[in-house]
Amino acid sequence: MPRIAEARPSAEPSSPGQKARHQRILRAAAKQGAEYGLERVQMLDIAKEAGVAIATLYRYFPSKTHLFTAVMADQVARLEEVSFAAEPGQDPVEAVADLLVEASRQLLRRPLLANAMMQSNNASPATPASPAGRIDTAFRDLIVRTLGLDEPTDHDLRLVRLVEQGWYGILTQSLNRGVDLADAEADIRLACRLLLVERSNA
């Protein structure tokens, strides 16, 4: 799905109080999104759940697309805090597969929220400073770090991008067409083995 232009940029929280409100909004959106999905969730209900004025919500998130892309960026940032580096003797490609399988499991625990985040991310411009851009960068960096590539080549980054795209497609199919989780995980592992075998330090 092509990304659409933003109506206006989101405000960024700066003070501790603003950051706390921002986090409350993200938590409320995740809760409401998991229960109702993107189409049925209401911005006013999210504002009430977060204990903020509706104007405050719209200041940070001009639309549901902005909001649920930010929710996904926040969840990816939490994933970054977990180490998926290959264990001694473990194939780094298998470590990447473990990373993507774990990310899939976390997303698929709340399918309505996962759909809301992925639909919103698809419709958001991926500029470097935007939540969608941060998601792309964070996943790329996670995979590169898990592979143990200190200085990835352009070829490495192209392979990583293909792995990301394959994972995203598998996850989308699992959500929208009811592909069995075991089959989705097997597909993810196969994609990693096929695509990353030619990395520069293999």
mmCIF file with all atom_site columns, C-alpha atoms in Angstrom:
data_model
loop_
_atom_site.group_PDB
_atom_site.id
_atom_site.type_symbol
_atom_site.label_atom_id
_atom_site.label_alt_id
_atom_site.label_comp_id
_atom_site.label_asym_id
_atom_site.label_entity_id
_atom_site.label_seq_id
_atom_site.pdbx_PDB_ins_code
_atom_site.Cartn_x
_atom_site.Cartn_y
_atom_site.Cartn_z
_atom_site.occupancy
_atom_site.B_iso_or_equiv
_atom_site.pdbx_formal_charge
_atom_site.auth_seq_id
_atom_site.auth_comp_id
_atom_site.auth_asym_id
_atom_site.auth_atom_id
_atom_site.pdbx_PDB_model_num
ATOM 1   C CA . MET A 1 1   ? 0.000   0.000   0.000  1.00 0.00 ? 1   MET A CA 1
ATOM 2   C CA . PRO A 1 2   ? 1.482   3.398   -0.915 1.00 0.00 ? 2   PRO A CA 1
ATOM 3   C CA . ARG A 1 3   ? 2.226   5.837   1.864  1.00 0.00 ? 3   ARG A CA 1
ATOM 4   C CA . ILE A 1 4   ? 0.132   8.997   1.992  1.00 0.00 ? 4   ILE A CA 1
ATOM 5   C CA . ALA A 1 5   ? 1.241   12.504  2.849  1.00 0.00 ? 5   ALA A CA 1
ATOM 6   C CA . GLU A 1 6   ? 0.827   13.827  6.362  1.00 0.00 ? 6   GLU A CA 1
ATOM 7   C CA . ALA A 1 7   ? -1.639  16.661  6.928  1.00 0.00 ? 7   ALA A CA 1
ATOM 8   C CA . ARG A 1 8   ? 0.834   18.243  9.356  1.00 0.00 ? 8   ARG A CA 1
ATOM 9   C CA . PRO A 1 9   ? 3.735   17.032  11.472 1.00 0.00 ? 9   PRO A CA 1
ATOM 10  C CA . SER A 1 10  ? 3.059   15.679  14.944 1.00 0.00 ? 10  SER A CA 1
ATOM 11  C CA . ALA A 1 11  ? 4.253   17.684  17.940 1.00 0.00 ? 11  ALA A CA 1
ATOM 12  C CA . GLU A 1 12  ? 7.076   16.079  19.907 1.00 0.00 ? 12  GLU A CA 1
ATOM 13  C CA . PRO A 1 13  ? 6.914   15.967  23.724 1.00 0.00 ? 13  PRO A CA 1
ATOM 14  C CA . SER A 1 14  ? 9.811   17.693  25.463 1.00 0.00 ? 14  SER A CA 1
ATOM 15  C CA . SER A 1 15  ? 9.092   18.193  29.179 1.00 0.00 ? 15  SER A CA 1
ATOM 16  C CA . PRO A 1 16  ? 8.724   15.258  31.624 1.00 0.00 ? 16  PRO A CA 1
ATOM 17  C CA . GLY A 1 17  ? 5.006   15.999  31.945 1.00 0.00 ? 17  GLY A CA 1
ATOM 18  C CA . GLN A 1 18  ? 4.520   15.995  28.179 1.00 0.00 ? 18  GLN A CA 1
ATOM 19  C CA . LYS A 1 19  ? 6.433   12.742  27.827 1.00 0.00 ? 19  LYS A CA 1
ATOM 20  C CA . ALA A 1 20  ? 4.297   11.138  30.530 1.00 0.00 ? 20  ALA A CA 1
ATOM 21  C CA . ARG A 1 21  ? 1.088   12.242  28.750 1.00 0.00 ? 21  ARG A CA 1
ATOM 22  C CA . HIS A 1 22  ? 2.511   10.991  25.456 1.00 0.00 ? 22  HIS A CA 1
ATOM 23  C CA . GLN A 1 23  ? 3.171   7.548   26.957 1.00 0.00 ? 23  GLN A CA 1
ATOM 24  C CA . ARG A 1 24  ? -0.311  7.415   28.511 1.00 0.00 ? 24  ARG A CA 1
ATOM 25  C CA . ILE A 1 25  ? -1.792  8.103   25.092 1.00 0.00 ? 25  ILE A CA 1
ATOM 26  C CA . LEU A 1 26  ? 0.255   5.324   23.485 1.00 0.00 ? 26  LEU A CA 1
ATOM 27  C CA . ARG A 1 27  ? -0.766  2.852   26.194 1.00 0.00 ? 27  ARG A CA 1
ATOM 28  C CA . ALA A 1 28  ? -4.429  3.825   25.876 1.00 0.00 ? 28  ALA A CA 1
ATOM 29  C CA . ALA A 1 29  ? -4.284  3.531   22.090 1.00 0.00 ? 29  ALA A CA 1
ATOM 30  C CA . ALA A 1 30  ? -2.708  0.070   22.338 1.00 0.00 ? 30  ALA A CA 1
ATOM 31  C CA . LYS A 1 31  ? -5.448  -1.055  24.729 1.00 0.00 ? 31  LYS A CA 1
ATOM 32  C CA . GLN A 1 32  ? -8.300  0.380   22.657 1.00 0.00 ? 32  GLN A CA 1
ATOM 33  C CA . GLY A 1 33  ? -6.773  -0.807  19.387 1.00 0.00 ? 33  GLY A CA 1
ATOM 34  C CA . ALA A 1 34  ? -6.442  -4.355  20.696 1.00 0.00 ? 34  ALA A CA 1
ATOM 35  C CA . GLU A 1 35  ? -10.123 -4.351  21.633 1.00 0.00 ? 35  GLU A CA 1
ATOM 36  C CA . TYR A 1 36  ? -11.720 -2.507  18.712 1.00 0.00 ? 36  TYR A CA 1
ATOM 37  C CA . GLY A 1 37  ? -9.294  -2.365  15.770 1.00 0.00 ? 37  GLY A CA 1
ATOM 38  C CA . LEU A 1 38  ? -8.435  0.652   13.652 1.00 0.00 ? 38  LEU A CA 1
ATOM 39  C CA . GLU A 1 39  ? -11.856 1.294   12.136 1.00 0.00 ? 39  GLU A CA 1
ATOM 40  C CA . ARG A 1 40  ? -13.909 1.153   15.341 1.00 0.00 ? 40  ARG A CA 1
ATOM 41  C CA . VAL A 1 41  ? -11.549 2.828   17.789 1.00 0.00 ? 41  VAL A CA 1
ATOM 42  C CA . GLN A 1 42  ? -12.434 6.442   18.610 1.00 0.00 ? 42  GLN A CA 1
ATOM 43  C CA . MET A 1 43  ? -9.917  9.184   19.314 1.00 0.00 ? 43  MET A CA 1
ATOM 44  C CA . LEU A 1 44  ? -12.187 10.646  22.011 1.00 0.00 ? 44  LEU A CA 1
ATOM 45  C CA . ASP A 1 45  ? -12.240 7.306   23.849 1.00 0.00 ? 45  ASP A CA 1
ATOM 46  C CA . ILE A 1 46  ? -8.441  7.136   23.705 1.00 0.00 ? 46  ILE A CA 1
ATOM 47  C CA . ALA A 1 47  ? -8.167  10.665  25.114 1.00 0.00 ? 47  ALA A CA 1
ATOM 48  C CA . LYS A 1 48  ? -10.526 9.743   27.977 1.00 0.00 ? 48  LYS A CA 1
ATOM 49  C CA . GLU A 1 49  ? -8.611  6.517   28.693 1.00 0.00 ? 49  GLU A CA 1
ATOM 50  C CA . ALA A 1 50  ? -5.333  8.449   28.756 1.00 0.00 ? 50  ALA A CA 1
ATOM 51  C CA . GLY A 1 51  ? -6.752  11.239  30.915 1.00 0.00 ? 51  GLY A CA 1
ATOM 52  C CA . VAL A 1 52  ? -5.913  14.009  28.428 1.00 0.00 ? 52  VAL A CA 1
ATOM 53  C CA . ALA A 1 53  ? -7.923  16.595  26.549 1.00 0.00 ? 53  ALA A CA 1
ATOM 54  C CA . ILE A 1 54  ? -8.862  15.701  22.993 1.00 0.00 ? 54  ILE A CA 1
ATOM 55  C CA . ALA A 1 55  ? -6.923  18.772  21.821 1.00 0.00 ? 55  ALA A CA 1
ATOM 56  C CA . THR A 1 56  ? -3.803  17.384  23.489 1.00 0.00 ? 56  THR A CA 1
ATOM 57  C CA . LEU A 1 57  ? -4.264  14.063  21.716 1.00 0.00 ? 57  LEU A CA 1
ATOM 58  C CA . TYR A 1 58  ? -4.623  15.755  18.320 1.00 0.00 ? 58  TYR A CA 1
ATOM 59  C CA . ARG A 1 59  ? -1.620  17.966  19.025 1.00 0.00 ? 59  ARG A CA 1
ATOM 60  C CA . TYR A 1 60  ? 0.619   14.907  19.240 1.00 0.00 ? 60  TYR A CA 1
ATOM 61  C CA . PHE A 1 61  ? -1.306  12.725  16.794 1.00 0.00 ? 61  PHE A CA 1
ATOM 62  C CA . PRO A 1 62  ? -3.294  14.529  14.070 1.00 0.00 ? 62  PRO A CA 1
ATOM 63  C CA . SER A 1 63  ? -4.966  11.257  12.993 1.00 0.00 ? 63  SER A CA 1
ATOM 64  C CA . LYS A 1 64  ? -5.378  7.608   13.907 1.00 0.00 ? 64  LYS A CA 1
ATOM 65  C CA . THR A 1 65  ? -2.735  6.848   11.279 1.00 0.00 ? 65  THR A CA 1
ATOM 66  C CA . HIS A 1 66  ? -0.201  9.007   13.140 1.00 0.00 ? 66  HIS A CA 1
ATOM 67  C CA . LEU A 1 67  ? -1.233  7.505   16.466 1.00 0.00 ? 67  LEU A CA 1
ATOM 68  C CA . PHE A 1 68  ? -1.009  3.816   15.611 1.00 0.00 ? 68  PHE A CA 1
ATOM 69  C CA . THR A 1 69  ? 2.223   4.259   13.671 1.00 0.00 ? 69  THR A CA 1
ATOM 70  C CA . ALA A 1 70  ? 3.634   5.807   16.855 1.00 0.00 ? 70  ALA A CA 1
ATOM 71  C CA . VAL A 1 71  ? 2.308   2.857   18.875 1.00 0.00 ? 71  VAL A CA 1
ATOM 72  C CA . MET A 1 72  ? 4.205   0.499   16.562 1.00 0.00 ? 72  MET A CA 1
ATOM 73  C CA . ALA A 1 73  ? 7.370   2.607   16.818 1.00 0.00 ? 73  ALA A CA 1
ATOM 74  C CA . ASP A 1 74  ? 7.101   2.461   20.601 1.00 0.00 ? 74  ASP A CA 1
ATOM 75  C CA . GLN A 1 75  ? 6.745   -1.333  20.560 1.00 0.00 ? 75  GLN A CA 1
ATOM 76  C CA . VAL A 1 76  ? 9.695   -1.731  18.184 1.00 0.00 ? 76  VAL A CA 1
ATOM 77  C CA . ALA A 1 77  ? 11.774  0.466   20.498 1.00 0.00 ? 77  ALA A CA 1
ATOM 78  C CA . ARG A 1 78  ? 10.937  -1.920  23.351 1.00 0.00 ? 78  ARG A CA 1
ATOM 79  C CA . LEU A 1 79  ? 12.005  -4.848  21.187 1.00 0.00 ? 79  LEU A CA 1
ATOM 80  C CA . GLU A 1 80  ? 15.356  -3.110  20.657 1.00 0.00 ? 80  GLU A CA 1
ATOM 81  C CA . GLU A 1 81  ? 15.994  -3.375  24.395 1.00 0.00 ? 81  GLU A CA 1
ATOM 82  C CA . VAL A 1 82  ? 16.087  -7.189  24.129 1.00 0.00 ? 82  VAL A CA 1
ATOM 83  C CA . SER A 1 83  ? 19.350  -8.781  23.010 1.00 0.00 ? 83  SER A CA 1
ATOM 84  C CA . PHE A 1 84  ? 19.020  -11.189 20.094 1.00 0.00 ? 84  PHE A CA 1
ATOM 85  C CA . ALA A 1 85  ? 22.738  -11.525 19.431 1.00 0.00 ? 85  ALA A CA 1
ATOM 86  C CA . ALA A 1 86  ? 23.753  -15.019 18.393 1.00 0.00 ? 86  ALA A CA 1
ATOM 87  C CA . GLU A 1 87  ? 24.829  -17.268 21.239 1.00 0.00 ? 87  GLU A CA 1
ATOM 88  C CA . PRO A 1 88  ? 28.322  -18.807 21.016 1.00 0.00 ? 88  PRO A CA 1
ATOM 89  C CA . GLY A 1 89  ? 28.165  -21.437 18.291 1.00 0.00 ? 89  GLY A CA 1
ATOM 90  C CA . GLN A 1 90  ? 24.763  -20.280 17.013 1.00 0.00 ? 90  GLN A CA 1
ATOM 91  C CA . ASP A 1 91  ? 24.332  -19.383 13.360 1.00 0.00 ? 91  ASP A CA 1
ATOM 92  C CA . PRO A 1 92  ? 23.680  -15.599 13.187 1.00 0.00 ? 92  PRO A CA 1
ATOM 93  C CA . VAL A 1 93  ? 21.048  -16.231 10.511 1.00 0.00 ? 93  VAL A CA 1
ATOM 94  C CA . GLU A 1 94  ? 19.124  -18.425 12.953 1.00 0.00 ? 94  GLU A CA 1
ATOM 95  C CA . ALA A 1 95  ? 19.436  -15.653 15.538 1.00 0.00 ? 95  ALA A CA 1
ATOM 96  C CA . VAL A 1 96  ? 17.793  -13.244 13.056 1.00 0.00 ? 96  VAL A CA 1
ATOM 97  C CA . ALA A 1 97  ? 15.038  -15.780 12.449 1.00 0.00 ? 97  ALA A CA 1
ATOM 98  C CA . ASP A 1 98  ? 14.521  -16.040 16.222 1.00 0.00 ? 98  ASP A CA 1
ATOM 99  C CA . LEU A 1 99  ? 14.254  -12.230 16.397 1.00 0.00 ? 99  LEU A CA 1
ATOM 100 C CA . LEU A 1 100 ? 11.611  -12.042 13.663 1.00 0.00 ? 100 LEU A CA 1
ATOM 101 C CA . VAL A 1 101 ? 9.662   -15.013 15.001 1.00 0.00 ? 101 VAL A CA 1
ATOM 102 C CA . GLU A 1 102 ? 9.555   -13.424 18.465 1.00 0.00 ? 102 GLU A CA 1
ATOM 103 C CA . ALA A 1 103 ? 8.438   -10.094 16.978 1.00 0.00 ? 103 ALA A CA 1
ATOM 104 C CA . SER A 1 104 ? 5.695   -11.940 15.086 1.00 0.00 ? 104 SER A CA 1
ATOM 105 C CA . ARG A 1 105 ? 4.506   -13.715 18.216 1.00 0.00 ? 105 ARG A CA 1
ATOM 106 C CA . GLN A 1 106 ? 4.301   -10.449 20.126 1.00 0.00 ? 106 GLN A CA 1
ATOM 107 C CA . LEU A 1 107 ? 2.296   -8.789  17.359 1.00 0.00 ? 107 LEU A CA 1
ATOM 108 C CA . LEU A 1 108 ? -0.033  -11.736 16.762 1.00 0.00 ? 108 LEU A CA 1
ATOM 109 C CA . ARG A 1 109 ? -1.018  -11.934 20.434 1.00 0.00 ? 109 ARG A CA 1
ATOM 110 C CA . ARG A 1 110 ? -3.234  -8.907  19.718 1.00 0.00 ? 110 ARG A CA 1
ATOM 111 C CA . PRO A 1 111 ? -4.259  -9.256  16.046 1.00 0.00 ? 111 PRO A CA 1
ATOM 112 C CA . LEU A 1 112 ? -6.607  -6.249  15.927 1.00 0.00 ? 112 LEU A CA 1
ATOM 113 C CA . LEU A 1 113 ? -3.869  -4.011  17.293 1.00 0.00 ? 113 LEU A CA 1
ATOM 114 C CA . ALA A 1 114 ? -1.299  -5.555  14.943 1.00 0.00 ? 114 ALA A CA 1
ATOM 115 C CA . ASN A 1 115 ? -3.542  -4.802  11.968 1.00 0.00 ? 115 ASN A CA 1
ATOM 116 C CA . ALA A 1 116 ? -4.105  -1.245  13.177 1.00 0.00 ? 116 ALA A CA 1
ATOM 117 C CA . MET A 1 117 ? -0.375  -0.633  13.534 1.00 0.00 ? 117 MET A CA 1
ATOM 118 C CA . MET A 1 118 ? 0.573   -2.202  10.213 1.00 0.00 ? 118 MET A CA 1
ATOM 119 C CA . GLN A 1 119 ? -2.179  -0.453  8.239  1.00 0.00 ? 119 GLN A CA 1
ATOM 120 C CA . SER A 1 120 ? -1.156  2.864   9.770  1.00 0.00 ? 120 SER A CA 1
ATOM 121 C CA . ASN A 1 121 ? 2.544   2.256   9.172  1.00 0.00 ? 121 ASN A CA 1
ATOM 122 C CA . ASN A 1 122 ? 1.851   1.421   5.517  1.00 0.00 ? 122 ASN A CA 1
ATOM 123 C CA . ALA A 1 123 ? -0.023  4.709   5.102  1.00 0.00 ? 123 ALA A CA 1
ATOM 124 C CA . SER A 1 124 ? 2.606   6.907   6.791  1.00 0.00 ? 124 SER A CA 1
ATOM 125 C CA . PRO A 1 125 ? 5.498   8.721   5.090  1.00 0.00 ? 125 PRO A CA 1
ATOM 126 C CA . ALA A 1 126 ? 8.808   7.086   5.996  1.00 0.00 ? 126 ALA A CA 1
ATOM 127 C CA . THR A 1 127 ? 10.975  10.156  6.475  1.00 0.00 ? 127 THR A CA 1
ATOM 128 C CA . PRO A 1 128 ? 14.006  9.554   8.738  1.00 0.00 ? 128 PRO A CA 1
ATOM 129 C CA . ALA A 1 129 ? 12.505  11.502  11.668 1.00 0.00 ? 129 ALA A CA 1
ATOM 130 C CA . SER A 1 130 ? 8.972   10.098  11.348 1.00 0.00 ? 130 SER A CA 1
ATOM 131 C CA . PRO A 1 131 ? 7.689   7.139   13.391 1.00 0.00 ? 131 PRO A CA 1
ATOM 132 C CA . ALA A 1 132 ? 7.485   5.050   10.206 1.00 0.00 ? 132 ALA A CA 1
ATOM 133 C CA . GLY A 1 133 ? 11.072  5.969   9.360  1.00 0.00 ? 133 GLY A CA 1
ATOM 134 C CA . ARG A 1 134 ? 12.179  5.093   12.891 1.00 0.00 ? 134 ARG A CA 1
ATOM 135 C CA . ILE A 1 135 ? 10.476  1.700   12.579 1.00 0.00 ? 135 ILE A CA 1
ATOM 136 C CA . ASP A 1 136 ? 12.330  0.964   9.327  1.00 0.00 ? 136 ASP A CA 1
ATOM 137 C CA . THR A 1 137 ? 15.659  2.077   10.789 1.00 0.00 ? 137 THR A CA 1
ATOM 138 C CA . ALA A 1 138 ? 15.183  0.224   14.068 1.00 0.00 ? 138 ALA A CA 1
ATOM 139 C CA . PHE A 1 139 ? 14.365  -3.076  12.372 1.00 0.00 ? 139 PHE A CA 1
ATOM 140 C CA . ARG A 1 140 ? 17.276  -2.724  9.977  1.00 0.00 ? 140 ARG A CA 1
ATOM 141 C CA . ASP A 1 141 ? 19.662  -1.983  12.831 1.00 0.00 ? 141 ASP A CA 1
ATOM 142 C CA . LEU A 1 142 ? 18.297  -4.884  14.901 1.00 0.00 ? 142 LEU A CA 1
ATOM 143 C CA . ILE A 1 143 ? 18.892  -7.357  12.087 1.00 0.00 ? 143 ILE A CA 1
ATOM 144 C CA . VAL A 1 144 ? 22.342  -5.975  11.275 1.00 0.00 ? 144 VAL A CA 1
ATOM 145 C CA . ARG A 1 145 ? 23.350  -6.117  14.936 1.00 0.00 ? 145 ARG A CA 1
ATOM 146 C CA . THR A 1 146 ? 21.990  -9.637  15.350 1.00 0.00 ? 146 THR A CA 1
ATOM 147 C CA . LEU A 1 147 ? 24.011  -10.740 12.316 1.00 0.00 ? 147 LEU A CA 1
ATOM 148 C CA . GLY A 1 148 ? 27.114  -9.280  13.934 1.00 0.00 ? 148 GLY A CA 1
ATOM 149 C CA . LEU A 1 149 ? 27.842  -6.981  10.968 1.00 0.00 ? 149 LEU A CA 1
ATOM 150 C CA . ASP A 1 150 ? 29.922  -4.089  12.290 1.00 0.00 ? 150 ASP A CA 1
ATOM 151 C CA . GLU A 1 151 ? 30.345  -2.563  8.834  1.00 0.00 ? 151 GLU A CA 1
ATOM 152 C CA . PRO A 1 152 ? 27.544  -3.851  6.597  1.00 0.00 ? 152 PRO A CA 1
ATOM 153 C CA . THR A 1 153 ? 28.083  -3.448  2.865  1.00 0.00 ? 153 THR A CA 1
ATOM 154 C CA . ASP A 1 154 ? 25.446  -2.103  0.485  1.00 0.00 ? 154 ASP A CA 1
ATOM 155 C CA . HIS A 1 155 ? 24.810  -5.716  -0.500 1.00 0.00 ? 155 HIS A CA 1
ATOM 156 C CA . ASP A 1 156 ? 24.250  -6.670  3.146  1.00 0.00 ? 156 ASP A CA 1
ATOM 157 C CA . LEU A 1 157 ? 21.763  -3.832  3.613  1.00 0.00 ? 157 LEU A CA 1
ATOM 158 C CA . ARG A 1 158 ? 19.911  -4.858  0.476  1.00 0.00 ? 158 ARG A CA 1
ATOM 159 C CA . LEU A 1 159 ? 19.599  -8.418  1.796  1.00 0.00 ? 159 LEU A CA 1
ATOM 160 C CA . VAL A 1 160 ? 18.406  -7.113  5.157  1.00 0.00 ? 160 VAL A CA 1
ATOM 161 C CA . ARG A 1 161 ? 15.795  -4.965  3.412  1.00 0.00 ? 161 ARG A CA 1
ATOM 162 C CA . LEU A 1 162 ? 14.546  -8.019  1.501  1.00 0.00 ? 162 LEU A CA 1
ATOM 163 C CA . VAL A 1 163 ? 14.301  -9.984  4.751  1.00 0.00 ? 163 VAL A CA 1
ATOM 164 C CA . GLU A 1 164 ? 12.285  -7.167  6.327  1.00 0.00 ? 164 GLU A CA 1
ATOM 165 C CA . GLN A 1 165 ? 9.946   -7.042  3.341  1.00 0.00 ? 165 GLN A CA 1
ATOM 166 C CA . GLY A 1 166 ? 9.520   -10.812 3.360  1.00 0.00 ? 166 GLY A CA 1
ATOM 167 C CA . TRP A 1 167 ? 8.799   -10.849 7.093  1.00 0.00 ? 167 TRP A CA 1
ATOM 168 C CA . TYR A 1 168 ? 6.278   -8.028  6.741  1.00 0.00 ? 168 TYR A CA 1
ATOM 169 C CA . GLY A 1 169 ? 4.503   -9.853  3.914  1.00 0.00 ? 169 GLY A CA 1
ATOM 170 C CA . ILE A 1 170 ? 4.373   -13.132 5.836  1.00 0.00 ? 170 ILE A CA 1
ATOM 171 C CA . LEU A 1 171 ? 3.009   -11.352 8.896  1.00 0.00 ? 171 LEU A CA 1
ATOM 172 C CA . THR A 1 172 ? 0.384   -9.525  6.817  1.00 0.00 ? 172 THR A CA 1
ATOM 173 C CA . GLN A 1 173 ? -0.735  -12.786 5.239  1.00 0.00 ? 173 GLN A CA 1
ATOM 174 C CA . SER A 1 174 ? -0.937  -14.436 8.638  1.00 0.00 ? 174 SER A CA 1
ATOM 175 C CA . LEU A 1 175 ? -3.122  -11.620 9.963  1.00 0.00 ? 175 LEU A CA 1
ATOM 176 C CA . ASN A 1 176 ? -5.385  -11.197 6.946  1.00 0.00 ? 176 ASN A CA 1
ATOM 177 C CA . ARG A 1 177 ? -5.686  -14.733 5.608  1.00 0.00 ? 177 ARG A CA 1
ATOM 178 C CA . GLY A 1 178 ? -5.404  -16.769 8.759  1.00 0.00 ? 178 GLY A CA 1
ATOM 179 C CA . VAL A 1 179 ? -2.132  -18.481 7.852  1.00 0.00 ? 179 VAL A CA 1
ATOM 180 C CA . ASP A 1 180 ? -1.231  -20.870 10.667 1.00 0.00 ? 180 ASP A CA 1
ATOM 181 C CA . LEU A 1 181 ? 1.379   -19.436 13.036 1.00 0.00 ? 181 LEU A CA 1
ATOM 182 C CA . ALA A 1 182 ? 3.600   -22.514 12.697 1.00 0.00 ? 182 ALA A CA 1
ATOM 183 C CA . ASP A 1 183 ? 3.566   -22.163 8.894  1.00 0.00 ? 183 ASP A CA 1
ATOM 184 C CA . ALA A 1 184 ? 4.304   -18.432 9.151  1.00 0.00 ? 184 ALA A CA 1
ATOM 185 C CA . GLU A 1 185 ? 7.262   -19.096 11.441 1.00 0.00 ? 185 GLU A CA 1
ATOM 186 C CA . ALA A 1 186 ? 8.592   -21.795 9.107  1.00 0.00 ? 186 ALA A CA 1
ATOM 187 C CA . ASP A 1 187 ? 8.310   -19.329 6.198  1.00 0.00 ? 187 ASP A CA 1
ATOM 188 C CA . ILE A 1 188 ? 10.195  -16.676 8.161  1.00 0.00 ? 188 ILE A CA 1
ATOM 189 C CA . ARG A 1 189 ? 13.024  -19.069 8.967  1.00 0.00 ? 189 ARG A CA 1
ATOM 190 C CA . LEU A 1 190 ? 13.269  -20.250 5.357  1.00 0.00 ? 190 LEU A CA 1
ATOM 191 C CA . ALA A 1 191 ? 13.330  -16.657 4.070  1.00 0.00 ? 191 ALA A CA 1
ATOM 192 C CA . CYS A 1 192 ? 16.174  -15.807 6.446  1.00 0.00 ? 192 CYS A CA 1
ATOM 193 C CA . ARG A 1 193 ? 18.208  -18.846 5.400  1.00 0.00 ? 193 ARG A CA 1
ATOM 194 C CA . LEU A 1 194 ? 17.720  -18.187 1.677  1.00 0.00 ? 194 LEU A CA 1
ATOM 195 C CA . LEU A 1 195 ? 18.269  -14.436 1.718  1.00 0.00 ? 195 LEU A CA 1
ATOM 196 C CA . LEU A 1 196 ? 21.056  -14.034 4.262  1.00 0.00 ? 196 LEU A CA 1
ATOM 197 C CA . VAL A 1 197 ? 23.321  -16.843 3.112  1.00 0.00 ? 197 VAL A CA 1
ATOM 198 C CA . GLU A 1 198 ? 25.108  -14.407 0.774  1.00 0.00 ? 198 GLU A CA 1
ATOM 199 C CA . ARG A 1 199 ? 25.912  -11.725 3.331  1.00 0.00 ? 199 ARG A CA 1
ATOM 200 C CA . SER A 1 200 ? 29.445  -10.352 3.100  1.00 0.00 ? 200 SER A CA 1
ATOM 201 C CA . ASN A 1 201 ? 30.858  -12.136 6.160  1.00 0.00 ? 201 ASN A CA 1
ATOM 202 C CA . ALA A 1 202 ? 29.130  -15.488 5.542  1.00 0.00 ? 202 ALA A CA 1
#
